[in-house]
Amino acid sequence: MIADRCYPTFYKMISIILHLNEFIMEEYRKRLLYKANYRGTKEADILFGGFAREYLHTLSKEELNSFEKILDESDDLLLKLILTGDTIPYHLDRQFLKKIIDFANGQ
């Protein structure tokens, strides 16, 4: 039957797609790790690089996207938010930034 011949090909294609997705996510994590470690100020490098080394492998795709948006902000703004507790801008993920703040405070 034709269906018997198509199923192995279908499952092989699904396997390739899943491996490709894993590869893409791993490359995304590597790019974020680099971005977190080379911010521009030593303080931000230590803080965000340390957070990335500790938690990057456990983050979901949505959390990775939130982390990238946070890393797109200036060091001055981020350090001010983390160190002084200023109001977090609406376009940043507040819960995720709270994780970074807790990490910075050693919790």
mmCIF file of N, CA and C in Angstrom:
data_model
loop_
_atom_site.group_PDB
_atom_site.id
_atom_site.type_symbol
_atom_site.label_atom_id
_atom_site.label_comp_id
_atom_site.label_asym_id
_atom_site.label_seq_id
_atom_site.Cartn_x
_atom_site.Cartn_y
_atom_site.Cartn_z
ATOM 1 N N MET A 1 0.834 -1.187 0.000
ATOM 2 C CA MET A 1 0.000 0.000 0.000
ATOM 3 C C MET A 1 0.880 1.253 0.000
ATOM 4 N N ILE A 2 0.340 2.266 -0.558
ATOM 5 C CA ILE A 2 1.056 3.538 -0.633
ATOM 6 C C ILE A 2 1.247 4.128 0.758
ATOM 7 N N ALA A 3 0.239 3.999 1.606
ATOM 8 C CA ALA A 3 0.325 4.559 2.962
ATOM 9 C C ALA A 3 1.479 3.947 3.741
ATOM 10 N N ASP A 4 1.728 2.656 3.561
ATOM 11 C CA ASP A 4 2.829 2.001 4.274
ATOM 12 C C ASP A 4 4.178 2.565 3.854
ATOM 13 N N ARG A 5 4.285 2.993 2.611
ATOM 14 C CA ARG A 5 5.549 3.566 2.136
ATOM 15 C C ARG A 5 5.690 5.032 2.540
ATOM 16 N N CYS A 6 4.600 5.719 2.731
ATOM 17 C CA CYS A 6 4.640 7.149 3.064
ATOM 18 C C CYS A 6 4.929 7.408 4.537
ATOM 19 N N TYR A 7 4.464 6.548 5.420
ATOM 20 C CA TYR A 7 4.645 6.789 6.850
ATOM 21 C C TYR A 7 6.109 6.901 7.269
ATOM 22 N N PRO A 8 7.005 6.017 6.834
ATOM 23 C CA PRO A 8 8.413 6.176 7.244
ATOM 24 C C PRO A 8 8.995 7.510 6.790
ATOM 25 N N THR A 9 8.637 7.936 5.590
ATOM 26 C CA THR A 9 9.119 9.222 5.091
ATOM 27 C C THR A 9 8.555 10.365 5.926
ATOM 28 N N PHE A 10 7.285 10.274 6.261
ATOM 29 C CA PHE A 10 6.646 11.301 7.080
ATOM 30 C C PHE A 10 7.328 11.410 8.443
ATOM 31 N N TYR A 11 7.558 10.284 9.100
ATOM 32 C CA TYR A 11 8.190 10.298 10.416
ATOM 33 C C TYR A 11 9.628 10.790 10.344
ATOM 34 N N LYS A 12 10.303 10.475 9.260
ATOM 35 C CA LYS A 12 11.671 10.967 9.083
ATOM 36 C C LYS A 12 11.659 12.491 8.935
ATOM 37 N N MET A 13 10.694 13.010 8.193
ATOM 38 C CA MET A 13 10.587 14.461 8.029
ATOM 39 C C MET A 13 10.279 15.144 9.357
ATOM 40 N N ILE A 14 9.391 14.557 10.151
ATOM 41 C CA ILE A 14 9.067 15.119 11.467
ATOM 42 C C ILE A 14 10.311 15.132 12.345
ATOM 43 N N SER A 15 11.072 14.062 12.306
ATOM 44 C CA SER A 15 12.304 13.978 13.095
ATOM 45 C C SER A 15 13.287 15.067 12.682
ATOM 46 N N ILE A 16 13.430 15.286 11.390
ATOM 47 C CA ILE A 16 14.336 16.329 10.889
ATOM 48 C C ILE A 16 13.865 17.704 11.349
ATOM 49 N N ILE A 17 12.579 17.958 11.276
ATOM 50 C CA ILE A 17 12.030 19.252 11.705
ATOM 51 C C ILE A 17 12.277 19.474 13.193
ATOM 52 N N LEU A 18 12.075 18.451 14.005
ATOM 53 C CA LEU A 18 12.305 18.586 15.447
ATOM 54 C C LEU A 18 13.768 18.864 15.749
ATOM 55 N N HIS A 19 14.674 18.172 15.062
ATOM 56 C CA HIS A 19 16.103 18.412 15.279
ATOM 57 C C HIS A 19 16.505 19.805 14.811
ATOM 58 N N LEU A 20 15.920 20.246 13.719
ATOM 59 C CA LEU A 20 16.199 21.591 13.222
ATOM 60 C C LEU A 20 15.739 22.638 14.223
ATOM 61 N N ASN A 21 14.567 22.445 14.812
ATOM 62 C CA ASN A 21 14.058 23.369 15.820
ATOM 63 C C ASN A 21 14.988 23.411 17.035
ATOM 64 N N GLU A 22 15.464 22.251 17.482
ATOM 65 C CA GLU A 22 16.405 22.212 18.606
ATOM 66 C C GLU A 22 17.687 22.956 18.260
ATOM 67 N N PHE A 23 18.182 22.774 17.032
ATOM 68 C CA PHE A 23 19.397 23.450 16.589
ATOM 69 C C PHE A 23 19.190 24.967 16.580
ATOM 70 N N ILE A 24 18.053 25.414 16.070
ATOM 71 C CA ILE A 24 17.755 26.846 16.017
ATOM 72 C C ILE A 24 17.687 27.429 17.427
ATOM 73 N N MET A 25 17.034 26.729 18.350
ATOM 74 C CA MET A 25 16.933 27.222 19.726
ATOM 75 C C MET A 25 18.310 27.271 20.388
ATOM 76 N N GLU A 26 19.156 26.283 20.109
ATOM 77 C CA GLU A 26 20.500 26.274 20.690
ATOM 78 C C GLU A 26 21.316 27.453 20.159
ATOM 79 N N GLU A 27 21.194 27.742 18.877
ATOM 80 C CA GLU A 27 21.886 28.898 18.296
ATOM 81 C C GLU A 27 21.354 30.199 18.890
ATOM 82 N N TYR A 28 20.059 30.279 19.133
ATOM 83 C CA TYR A 28 19.436 31.450 19.757
ATOM 84 C C TYR A 28 20.002 31.641 21.163
ATOM 85 N N ARG A 29 20.115 30.561 21.917
ATOM 86 C CA ARG A 29 20.683 30.637 23.265
ATOM 87 C C ARG A 29 22.144 31.106 23.223
ATOM 88 N N LYS A 30 22.916 30.601 22.278
ATOM 89 C CA LYS A 30 24.324 31.014 22.150
ATOM 90 C C LYS A 30 24.419 32.509 21.854
ATOM 91 N N ARG A 31 23.546 32.987 20.969
ATOM 92 C CA ARG A 31 23.557 34.414 20.624
ATOM 93 C C ARG A 31 23.190 35.272 21.833
ATOM 94 N N LEU A 32 22.198 34.836 22.605
ATOM 95 C CA LEU A 32 21.814 35.580 23.804
ATOM 96 C C LEU A 32 22.915 35.539 24.859
ATOM 97 N N LEU A 33 23.594 34.410 24.983
ATOM 98 C CA LEU A 33 24.702 34.311 25.937
ATOM 99 C C LEU A 33 25.798 35.303 25.571
ATOM 100 N N TYR A 34 26.135 35.385 24.302
ATOM 101 C CA TYR A 34 27.144 36.340 23.855
ATOM 102 C C TYR A 34 26.684 37.768 24.139
ATOM 103 N N LYS A 35 25.442 38.055 23.789
ATOM 104 C CA LYS A 35 24.888 39.399 23.990
ATOM 105 C C LYS A 35 24.870 39.781 25.473
ATOM 106 N N ALA A 36 24.617 38.807 26.342
ATOM 107 C CA ALA A 36 24.575 39.064 27.783
ATOM 108 C C ALA A 36 25.970 39.283 28.357
ATOM 109 N N ASN A 37 26.975 38.637 27.786
ATOM 110 C CA ASN A 37 28.337 38.736 28.308
ATOM 111 C C ASN A 37 29.110 39.946 27.794
ATOM 112 N N TYR A 38 28.688 40.520 26.693
ATOM 113 C CA TYR A 38 29.413 41.642 26.095
ATOM 114 C C TYR A 38 28.473 42.823 25.907
ATOM 115 N N ARG A 39 28.086 43.419 27.029
ATOM 116 C CA ARG A 39 27.100 44.489 27.045
ATOM 117 C C ARG A 39 27.706 45.858 26.754
ATOM 118 N N GLY A 40 28.840 46.129 27.323
ATOM 119 C CA GLY A 40 29.427 47.455 27.180
ATOM 120 C C GLY A 40 29.962 47.980 28.495
ATOM 121 N N THR A 41 29.294 47.670 29.591
ATOM 122 C CA THR A 41 29.826 48.023 30.906
ATOM 123 C C THR A 41 30.130 46.733 31.653
ATOM 124 N N LYS A 42 31.181 46.768 32.437
ATOM 125 C CA LYS A 42 31.607 45.574 33.161
ATOM 126 C C LYS A 42 30.520 45.084 34.121
ATOM 127 N N GLU A 43 29.843 46.016 34.776
ATOM 128 C CA GLU A 43 28.792 45.646 35.725
ATOM 129 C C GLU A 43 27.671 44.870 35.032
ATOM 130 N N ALA A 44 27.248 45.373 33.868
ATOM 131 C CA ALA A 44 26.180 44.694 33.121
ATOM 132 C C ALA A 44 26.664 43.352 32.584
ATOM 133 N N ASP A 45 27.933 43.298 32.139
ATOM 134 C CA ASP A 45 28.495 42.022 31.675
ATOM 135 C C ASP A 45 28.430 40.973 32.773
ATOM 136 N N ILE A 46 28.818 41.356 33.968
ATOM 137 C CA ILE A 46 28.838 40.420 35.100
ATOM 138 C C ILE A 46 27.419 39.993 35.463
ATOM 139 N N LEU A 47 26.522 40.957 35.566
ATOM 140 C CA LEU A 47 25.146 40.657 35.974
ATOM 141 C C LEU A 47 24.410 39.811 34.940
ATOM 142 N N PHE A 48 24.323 40.299 33.719
ATOM 143 C CA PHE A 48 23.539 39.596 32.700
ATOM 144 C C PHE A 48 24.240 38.336 32.204
ATOM 145 N N GLY A 49 25.567 38.384 32.123
ATOM 146 C CA GLY A 49 26.305 37.183 31.744
ATOM 147 C C GLY A 49 26.161 36.088 32.782
ATOM 148 N N GLY A 50 26.221 36.465 34.055
ATOM 149 C CA GLY A 50 26.037 35.491 35.132
ATOM 150 C C GLY A 50 24.643 34.900 35.122
ATOM 151 N N PHE A 51 23.650 35.743 34.915
ATOM 152 C CA PHE A 51 22.268 35.259 34.835
ATOM 153 C C PHE A 51 22.112 34.295 33.660
ATOM 154 N N ALA A 52 22.675 34.660 32.517
ATOM 155 C CA ALA A 52 22.553 33.811 31.328
ATOM 156 C C ALA A 52 23.226 32.457 31.543
ATOM 157 N N ARG A 53 24.420 32.465 32.122
ATOM 158 C CA ARG A 53 25.115 31.191 32.368
ATOM 159 C C ARG A 53 24.331 30.308 33.326
ATOM 160 N N GLU A 54 23.665 30.918 34.278
ATOM 161 C CA GLU A 54 22.926 30.164 35.291
ATOM 162 C C GLU A 54 21.577 29.641 34.776
ATOM 163 N N TYR A 55 20.857 30.446 34.006
ATOM 164 C CA TYR A 55 19.459 30.120 33.697
ATOM 165 C C TYR A 55 19.114 29.931 32.223
ATOM 166 N N LEU A 56 19.984 30.301 31.320
ATOM 167 C CA LEU A 56 19.626 30.300 29.898
ATOM 168 C C LEU A 56 19.138 28.937 29.409
ATOM 169 N N HIS A 57 19.756 27.886 29.866
ATOM 170 C CA HIS A 57 19.389 26.536 29.400
ATOM 171 C C HIS A 57 18.020 26.079 29.904
ATOM 172 N N THR A 58 17.460 26.776 30.895
ATOM 173 C CA THR A 58 16.164 26.374 31.456
ATOM 174 C C THR A 58 15.003 27.235 30.950
ATOM 175 N N LEU A 59 15.295 28.273 30.192
ATOM 176 C CA LEU A 59 14.256 29.221 29.786
ATOM 177 C C LEU A 59 13.433 28.712 28.606
ATOM 178 N N SER A 60 12.144 29.014 28.647
ATOM 179 C CA SER A 60 11.249 28.684 27.535
ATOM 180 C C SER A 60 11.491 29.672 26.390
ATOM 181 N N LYS A 61 10.889 29.396 25.252
ATOM 182 C CA LYS A 61 11.041 30.286 24.105
ATOM 183 C C LYS A 61 10.513 31.683 24.423
ATOM 184 N N GLU A 62 9.391 31.762 25.129
ATOM 185 C CA GLU A 62 8.822 33.063 25.494
ATOM 186 C C GLU A 62 9.766 33.819 26.429
ATOM 187 N N GLU A 63 10.361 33.104 27.374
ATOM 188 C CA GLU A 63 11.304 33.745 28.294
ATOM 189 C C GLU A 63 12.571 34.178 27.560
ATOM 190 N N LEU A 64 13.011 33.394 26.598
ATOM 191 C CA LEU A 64 14.169 33.794 25.796
ATOM 192 C C LEU A 64 13.862 35.073 25.029
ATOM 193 N N ASN A 65 12.658 35.174 24.489
ATOM 194 C CA ASN A 65 12.261 36.398 23.785
ATOM 195 C C ASN A 65 12.220 37.592 24.737
ATOM 196 N N SER A 66 11.717 37.380 25.949
ATOM 197 C CA SER A 66 11.694 38.453 26.957
ATOM 198 C C SER A 66 13.110 38.873 27.316
ATOM 199 N N PHE A 67 13.993 37.902 27.476
ATOM 200 C CA PHE A 67 15.387 38.199 27.810
ATOM 201 C C PHE A 67 16.039 39.004 26.689
ATOM 202 N N GLU A 68 15.757 38.645 25.450
ATOM 203 C CA GLU A 68 16.329 39.386 24.328
ATOM 204 C C GLU A 68 15.836 40.835 24.324
ATOM 205 N N LYS A 69 14.551 41.044 24.587
ATOM 206 C CA LYS A 69 14.014 42.410 24.638
ATOM 207 C C LYS A 69 14.675 43.212 25.751
ATOM 208 N N ILE A 70 14.924 42.569 26.870
ATOM 209 C CA ILE A 70 15.604 43.245 27.979
ATOM 210 C C ILE A 70 17.031 43.592 27.576
ATOM 211 N N LEU A 71 17.714 42.664 26.916
ATOM 212 C CA LEU A 71 19.093 42.917 26.497
ATOM 213 C C LEU A 71 19.189 44.003 25.431
ATOM 214 N N ASP A 72 18.093 44.272 24.739
ATOM 215 C CA ASP A 72 18.084 45.342 23.737
ATOM 216 C C ASP A 72 18.064 46.730 24.374
ATOM 217 N N GLU A 73 17.736 46.803 25.648
ATOM 218 C CA GLU A 73 17.709 48.089 26.354
ATOM 219 C C GLU A 73 19.133 48.519 26.728
ATOM 220 N N SER A 74 19.283 49.798 27.046
ATOM 221 C CA SER A 74 20.603 50.321 27.410
ATOM 222 C C SER A 74 21.014 49.836 28.801
ATOM 223 N N ASP A 75 22.319 49.718 28.993
ATOM 224 C CA ASP A 75 22.846 49.308 30.298
ATOM 225 C C ASP A 75 22.423 50.275 31.390
ATOM 226 N N ASP A 76 22.448 51.563 31.073
ATOM 227 C CA ASP A 76 22.088 52.571 32.076
ATOM 228 C C ASP A 76 20.668 52.363 32.596
ATOM 229 N N LEU A 77 19.730 52.168 31.681
ATOM 230 C CA LEU A 77 18.339 51.957 32.083
ATOM 231 C C LEU A 77 18.194 50.677 32.898
ATOM 232 N N LEU A 78 18.788 49.595 32.422
ATOM 233 C CA LEU A 78 18.637 48.305 33.105
ATOM 234 C C LEU A 78 19.259 48.317 34.493
ATOM 235 N N LEU A 79 20.456 48.858 34.607
ATOM 236 C CA LEU A 79 21.102 48.901 35.923
ATOM 237 C C LEU A 79 20.321 49.803 36.877
ATOM 238 N N LYS A 80 19.771 50.889 36.347
ATOM 239 C CA LYS A 80 18.948 51.774 37.181
ATOM 240 C C LYS A 80 17.705 51.031 37.682
ATOM 241 N N LEU A 81 17.044 50.290 36.792
ATOM 242 C CA LEU A 81 15.857 49.520 37.185
ATOM 243 C C LEU A 81 16.195 48.476 38.240
ATOM 244 N N ILE A 82 17.300 47.792 38.045
ATOM 245 C CA ILE A 82 17.671 46.697 38.938
ATOM 246 C C ILE A 82 18.172 47.207 40.284
ATOM 247 N N LEU A 83 18.970 48.246 40.265
ATOM 248 C CA LEU A 83 19.592 48.714 41.504
ATOM 249 C C LEU A 83 18.704 49.639 42.326
ATOM 250 N N THR A 84 17.862 50.423 41.662
ATOM 251 C CA THR A 84 17.061 51.394 42.414
ATOM 252 C C THR A 84 15.594 51.003 42.533
ATOM 253 N N GLY A 85 15.156 50.035 41.741
ATOM 254 C CA GLY A 85 13.758 49.619 41.814
ATOM 255 C C GLY A 85 12.802 50.590 41.161
ATOM 256 N N ASP A 86 13.291 51.385 40.207
ATOM 257 C CA ASP A 86 12.405 52.302 39.483
ATOM 258 C C ASP A 86 11.292 51.536 38.776
ATOM 259 N N THR A 87 10.300 52.267 38.330
ATOM 260 C CA THR A 87 9.176 51.668 37.624
ATOM 261 C C THR A 87 9.655 51.024 36.326
ATOM 262 N N ILE A 88 9.234 49.802 36.111
ATOM 263 C CA ILE A 88 9.636 49.057 34.918
ATOM 264 C C ILE A 88 8.793 49.526 33.735
ATOM 265 N N PRO A 89 9.428 49.870 32.608
ATOM 266 C CA PRO A 89 8.664 50.294 31.427
ATOM 267 C C PRO A 89 7.672 49.213 30.981
ATOM 268 N N TYR A 90 6.560 49.646 30.430
ATOM 269 C CA TYR A 90 5.471 48.728 30.069
ATOM 270 C C TYR A 90 5.869 47.695 29.018
ATOM 271 N N HIS A 91 6.845 48.007 28.162
ATOM 272 C CA HIS A 91 7.189 47.095 27.068
ATOM 273 C C HIS A 91 8.119 45.958 27.495
ATOM 274 N N LEU A 92 8.568 45.982 28.746
ATOM 275 C CA LEU A 92 9.428 44.905 29.246
ATOM 276 C C LEU A 92 8.607 43.931 30.083
ATOM 277 N N ASP A 93 8.989 42.678 30.049
ATOM 278 C CA ASP A 93 8.316 41.625 30.815
ATOM 279 C C ASP A 93 8.681 41.786 32.290
ATOM 280 N N ARG A 94 7.734 42.245 33.078
ATOM 281 C CA ARG A 94 7.979 42.540 34.496
ATOM 282 C C ARG A 94 8.359 41.298 35.292
ATOM 283 N N GLN A 95 7.673 40.192 35.056
ATOM 284 C CA GLN A 95 7.974 38.970 35.803
ATOM 285 C C GLN A 95 9.374 38.464 35.490
ATOM 286 N N PHE A 96 9.752 38.555 34.221
ATOM 287 C CA PHE A 96 11.085 38.080 33.863
ATOM 288 C C PHE A 96 12.163 39.005 34.420
ATOM 289 N N LEU A 97 11.926 40.298 34.357
ATOM 290 C CA LEU A 97 12.889 41.238 34.929
ATOM 291 C C LEU A 97 13.012 41.025 36.432
ATOM 292 N N LYS A 98 11.932 40.622 37.080
ATOM 293 C CA LYS A 98 11.967 40.304 38.512
ATOM 294 C C LYS A 98 12.913 39.131 38.778
ATOM 295 N N LYS A 99 12.952 38.145 37.865
ATOM 296 C CA LYS A 99 13.899 37.029 38.003
ATOM 297 C C LYS A 99 15.341 37.537 37.987
ATOM 298 N N ILE A 100 15.607 38.475 37.105
ATOM 299 C CA ILE A 100 16.957 39.031 37.013
ATOM 300 C C ILE A 100 17.278 39.836 38.264
ATOM 301 N N ILE A 101 16.314 40.599 38.758
ATOM 302 C CA ILE A 101 16.510 41.379 39.984
ATOM 303 C C ILE A 101 16.777 40.447 41.158
ATOM 304 N N ASP A 102 16.017 39.364 41.268
ATOM 305 C CA ASP A 102 16.250 38.383 42.334
ATOM 306 C C ASP A 102 17.638 37.764 42.212
ATOM 307 N N PHE A 103 18.064 37.481 40.995
ATOM 308 C CA PHE A 103 19.410 36.948 40.775
ATOM 309 C C PHE A 103 20.459 37.957 41.230
ATOM 310 N N ALA A 104 20.241 39.231 40.895
ATOM 311 C CA ALA A 104 21.191 40.279 41.282
ATOM 312 C C ALA A 104 21.277 40.429 42.796
ATOM 313 N N ASN A 105 20.161 40.183 43.483
ATOM 314 C CA ASN A 105 20.134 40.296 44.943
ATOM 315 C C ASN A 105 20.525 39.003 45.643
ATOM 316 N N GLY A 106 20.917 38.001 44.874
ATOM 317 C CA GLY A 106 21.379 36.748 45.459
ATOM 318 C C GLY A 106 20.288 35.844 45.973
ATOM 319 N N GLN A 107 19.091 35.961 45.441
ATOM 320 C CA GLN A 107 17.966 35.138 45.916
ATOM 321 C C GLN A 107 17.700 33.984 44.985
#
